[in-house]
Coordinates of C-alpha atoms in Angstrom, one line a residue:
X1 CA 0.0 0.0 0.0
X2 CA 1.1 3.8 -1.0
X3 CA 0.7 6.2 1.1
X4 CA 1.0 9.5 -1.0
X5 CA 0.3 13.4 -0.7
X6 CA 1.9 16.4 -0.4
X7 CA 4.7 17.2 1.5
X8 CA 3.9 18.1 5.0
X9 CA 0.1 16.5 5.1
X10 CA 0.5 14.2 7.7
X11 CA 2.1 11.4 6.1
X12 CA 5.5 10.6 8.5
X13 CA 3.3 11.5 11.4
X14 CA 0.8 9.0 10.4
X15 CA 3.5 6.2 10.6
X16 CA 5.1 7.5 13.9
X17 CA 1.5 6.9 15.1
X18 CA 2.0 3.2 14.4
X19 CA 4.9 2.8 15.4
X20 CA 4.6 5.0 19.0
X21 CA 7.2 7.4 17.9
X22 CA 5.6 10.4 17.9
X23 CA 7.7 13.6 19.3
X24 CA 7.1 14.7 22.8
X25 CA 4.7 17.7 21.5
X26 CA 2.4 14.5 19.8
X27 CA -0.2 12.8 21.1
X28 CA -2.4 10.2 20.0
X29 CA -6.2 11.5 20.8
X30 CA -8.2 8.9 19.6
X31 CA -9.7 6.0 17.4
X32 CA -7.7 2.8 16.9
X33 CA -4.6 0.8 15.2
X34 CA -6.2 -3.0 14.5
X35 CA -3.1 -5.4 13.4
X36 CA -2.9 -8.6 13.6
X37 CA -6.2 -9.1 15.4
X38 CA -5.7 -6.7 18.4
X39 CA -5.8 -2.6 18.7
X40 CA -2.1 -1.3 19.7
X41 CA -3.3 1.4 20.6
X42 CA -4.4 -0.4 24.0
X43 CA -0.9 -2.4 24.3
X44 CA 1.4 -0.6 27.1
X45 CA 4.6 1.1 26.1
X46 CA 6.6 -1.6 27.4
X47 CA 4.6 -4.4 25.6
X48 CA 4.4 -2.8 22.2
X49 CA 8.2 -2.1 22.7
X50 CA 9.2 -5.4 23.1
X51 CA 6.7 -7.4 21.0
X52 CA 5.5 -5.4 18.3
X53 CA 8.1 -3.0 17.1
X54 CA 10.8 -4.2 14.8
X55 CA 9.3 -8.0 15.7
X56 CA 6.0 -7.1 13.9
X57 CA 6.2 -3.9 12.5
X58 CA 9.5 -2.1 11.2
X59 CA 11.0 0.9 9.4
X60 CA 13.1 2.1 6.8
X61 CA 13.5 5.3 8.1
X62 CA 14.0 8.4 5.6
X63 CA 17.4 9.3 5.1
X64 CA 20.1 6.6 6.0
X65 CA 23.2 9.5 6.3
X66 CA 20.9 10.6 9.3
X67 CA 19.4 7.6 10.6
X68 CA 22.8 5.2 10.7
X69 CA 24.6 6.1 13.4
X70 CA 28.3 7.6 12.2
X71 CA 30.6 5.7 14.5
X72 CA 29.1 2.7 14.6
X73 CA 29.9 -0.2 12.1
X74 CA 27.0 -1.6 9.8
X75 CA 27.0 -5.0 11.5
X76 CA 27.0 -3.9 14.9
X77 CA 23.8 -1.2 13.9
X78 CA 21.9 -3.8 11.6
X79 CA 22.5 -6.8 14.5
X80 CA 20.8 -4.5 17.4
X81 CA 17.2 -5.1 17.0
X82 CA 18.0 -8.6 17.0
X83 CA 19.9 -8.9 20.1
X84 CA 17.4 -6.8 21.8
X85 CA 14.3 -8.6 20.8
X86 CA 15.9 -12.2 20.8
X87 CA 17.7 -14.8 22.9
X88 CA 20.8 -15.1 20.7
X89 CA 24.4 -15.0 20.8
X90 CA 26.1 -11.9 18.8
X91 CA 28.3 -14.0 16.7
X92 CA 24.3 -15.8 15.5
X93 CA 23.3 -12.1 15.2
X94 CA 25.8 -10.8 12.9
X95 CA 25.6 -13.6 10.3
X96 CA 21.7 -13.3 9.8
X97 CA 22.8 -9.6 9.5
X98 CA 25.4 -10.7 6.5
X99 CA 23.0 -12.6 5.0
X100 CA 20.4 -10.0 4.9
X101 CA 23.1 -7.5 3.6
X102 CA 23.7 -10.2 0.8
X103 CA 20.6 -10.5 -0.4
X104 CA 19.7 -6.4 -0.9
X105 CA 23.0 -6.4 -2.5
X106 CA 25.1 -5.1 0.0
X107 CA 27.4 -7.8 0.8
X108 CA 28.4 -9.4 3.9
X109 CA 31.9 -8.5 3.5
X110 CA 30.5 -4.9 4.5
X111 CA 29.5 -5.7 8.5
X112 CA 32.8 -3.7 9.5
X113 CA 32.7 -0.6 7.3
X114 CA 31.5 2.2 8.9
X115 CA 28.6 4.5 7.5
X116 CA 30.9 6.8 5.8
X117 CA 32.1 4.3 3.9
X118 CA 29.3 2.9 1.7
X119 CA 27.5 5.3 -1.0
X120 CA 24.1 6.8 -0.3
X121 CA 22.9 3.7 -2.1
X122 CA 24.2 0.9 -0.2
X123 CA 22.9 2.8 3.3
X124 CA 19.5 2.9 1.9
X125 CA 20.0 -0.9 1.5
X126 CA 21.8 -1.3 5.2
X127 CA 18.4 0.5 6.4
X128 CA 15.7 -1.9 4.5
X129 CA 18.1 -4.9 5.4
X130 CA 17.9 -3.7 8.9
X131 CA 14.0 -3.4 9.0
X132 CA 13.9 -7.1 8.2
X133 CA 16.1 -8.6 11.3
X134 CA 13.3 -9.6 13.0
X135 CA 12.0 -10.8 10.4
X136 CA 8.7 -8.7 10.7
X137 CA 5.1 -9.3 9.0
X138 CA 4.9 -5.5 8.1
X139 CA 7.6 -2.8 7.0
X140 CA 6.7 1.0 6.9
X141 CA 9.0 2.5 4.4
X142 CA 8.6 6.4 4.9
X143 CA 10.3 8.0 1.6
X144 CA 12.8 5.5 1.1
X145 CA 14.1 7.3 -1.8
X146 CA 15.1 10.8 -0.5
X147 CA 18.0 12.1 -1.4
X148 CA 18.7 9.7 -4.1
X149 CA 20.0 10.3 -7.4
X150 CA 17.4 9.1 -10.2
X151 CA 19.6 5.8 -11.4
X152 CA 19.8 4.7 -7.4
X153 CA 16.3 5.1 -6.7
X154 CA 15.5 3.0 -9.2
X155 CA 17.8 0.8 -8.0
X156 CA 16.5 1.0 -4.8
X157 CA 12.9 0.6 -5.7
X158 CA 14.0 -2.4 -7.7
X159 CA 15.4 -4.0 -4.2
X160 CA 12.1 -3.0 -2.5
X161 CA 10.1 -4.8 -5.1
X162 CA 12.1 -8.1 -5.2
X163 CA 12.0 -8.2 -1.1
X164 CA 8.2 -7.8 -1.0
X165 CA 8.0 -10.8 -3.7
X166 CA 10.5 -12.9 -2.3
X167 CA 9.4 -12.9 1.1
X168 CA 5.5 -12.3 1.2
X169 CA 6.4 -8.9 2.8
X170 CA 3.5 -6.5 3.4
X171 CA 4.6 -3.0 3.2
X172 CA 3.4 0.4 3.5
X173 CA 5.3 2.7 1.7
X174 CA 5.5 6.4 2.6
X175 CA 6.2 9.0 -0.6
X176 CA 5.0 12.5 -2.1
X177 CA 6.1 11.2 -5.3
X178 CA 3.4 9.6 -6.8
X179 CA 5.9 7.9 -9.6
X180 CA 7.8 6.1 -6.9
X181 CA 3.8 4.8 -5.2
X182 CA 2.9 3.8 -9.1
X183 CA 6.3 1.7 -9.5
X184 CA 6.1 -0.1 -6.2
X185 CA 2.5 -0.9 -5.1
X186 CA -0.8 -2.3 -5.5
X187 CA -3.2 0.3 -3.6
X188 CA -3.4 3.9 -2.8
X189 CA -4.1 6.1 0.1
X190 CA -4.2 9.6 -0.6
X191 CA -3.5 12.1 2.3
X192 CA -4.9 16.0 2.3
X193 CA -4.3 17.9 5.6
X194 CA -4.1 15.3 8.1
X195 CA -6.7 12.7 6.7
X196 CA -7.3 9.7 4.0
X197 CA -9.5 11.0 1.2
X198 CA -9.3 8.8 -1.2
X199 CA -8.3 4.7 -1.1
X200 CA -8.2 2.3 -3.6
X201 CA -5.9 0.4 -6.5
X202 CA -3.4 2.4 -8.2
X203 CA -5.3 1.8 -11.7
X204 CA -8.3 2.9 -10.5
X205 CA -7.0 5.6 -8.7
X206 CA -4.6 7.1 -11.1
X207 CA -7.0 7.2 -14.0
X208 CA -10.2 7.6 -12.0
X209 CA -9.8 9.6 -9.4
X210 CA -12.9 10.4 -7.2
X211 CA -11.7 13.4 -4.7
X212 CA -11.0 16.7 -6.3
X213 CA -7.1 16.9 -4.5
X214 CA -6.6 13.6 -5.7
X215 CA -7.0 14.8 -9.5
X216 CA -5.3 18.0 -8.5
X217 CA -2.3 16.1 -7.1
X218 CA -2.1 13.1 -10.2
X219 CA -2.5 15.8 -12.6
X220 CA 0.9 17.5 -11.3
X221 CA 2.4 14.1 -11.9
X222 CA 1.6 13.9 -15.5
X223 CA 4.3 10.9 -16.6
X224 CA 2.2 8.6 -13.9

């Protein structure tokens, strides 16, 4: 599923919602969050911390320059969710890290570089190799192309694609660019000032668009 609109609508705040990582001026004033059979929004802090995040529900976070941390090494960032969240030794860890790395095209051999070592492509793979550690049933992927030149989003995109079809992955993906939402998935929520106005599948959508921002905002995308 897409989640697209304009830039500063609600979108990233949406997913921080799920994920209980709001900022300390946000609060969460109602309704619900149904996954998986059960409202989150009624688990404790403690509970959704340590069996929901990363286990069930991860992130690629937007921008992997800011969200890796400079002075740690890949392995020891990608491995951390996992020895948090799991009874495992760090040596088990690191190698279902390396294997992960292998298979967004990263490669193993990379678990000791450092951030400032790897391209702004291969840290956007480190993050959506991390978000999978735990090997999670959803992955919220808010613009995981920022920042990116045109030939290594689409190689990025490309990775995305192959993961979701590889291993059954359900994703929400978080973008104003309504190219990158057309490439990648199957439905689309479009967001105007804080709330859904339009759902549906990306054909129908895209050629048929019921809400008047909807056709405002596919009409400034005119190659989609």
């Amino acid at each position: 599923v897409g989640l697209a609109g304009e830039s500063a609508c609600g979108k990233t705040s949406a997913m921080l919602t799920v994920l209980r990582l709001l900022p300390s001026n946000g609060k969460i004033m109602g309704g619900s969050v149904n996954f998986d059979g059960q409202d989150l929004l009624k688990l404790s802090d403690d509970d959704f911390r340590d069996n929901v995040r990363w286990k069930k529900i991860s992130v690629i976070f937007q921008g992997a320059m800011n969200a890796l941390h400079p002075t740690k090494k890949i392995g020891e960032q990608l491995s951390e969710p996992i020895l948090l969240h799991e009874n495992i030794e760090k040596e088990d860890a690191w190698e279902r890290v390396g294997k992960l790395l292998d298979l967004v095209g990263v490669g193993a051999e990379r678990l000791d570089r450092y951030p400032h070592e790897l391209s702004g492509g291969l840290k956007q793979r480190s993050m959506i190799a991390m978000s999978l550690v735990c090997n999670p049933a959803l992955v919220i992927a808010d613009e995981p192309t920022t920042a990116l030149d045109v030939i290594t989003q689409a190689q990025v995109l490309k990775v995305i694609k192959e993961l979701r079809q590889k291993l059954d992955l359900s994703m929400i993906l978080v973008s104003h660019d309504l190219s990158v939402i057309a490439e990648t998935c199957d439905k689309v929520a479009i967001m105007y000032a804080g709330k859904i106005v339009e759902f549906g599948d990306i054909a129908s959508v895209f050629t048929e668009p019921l809400h008047p921002y909807s056709e405002q905002l596919i009409a400034a995308f005119p190659s989609v």
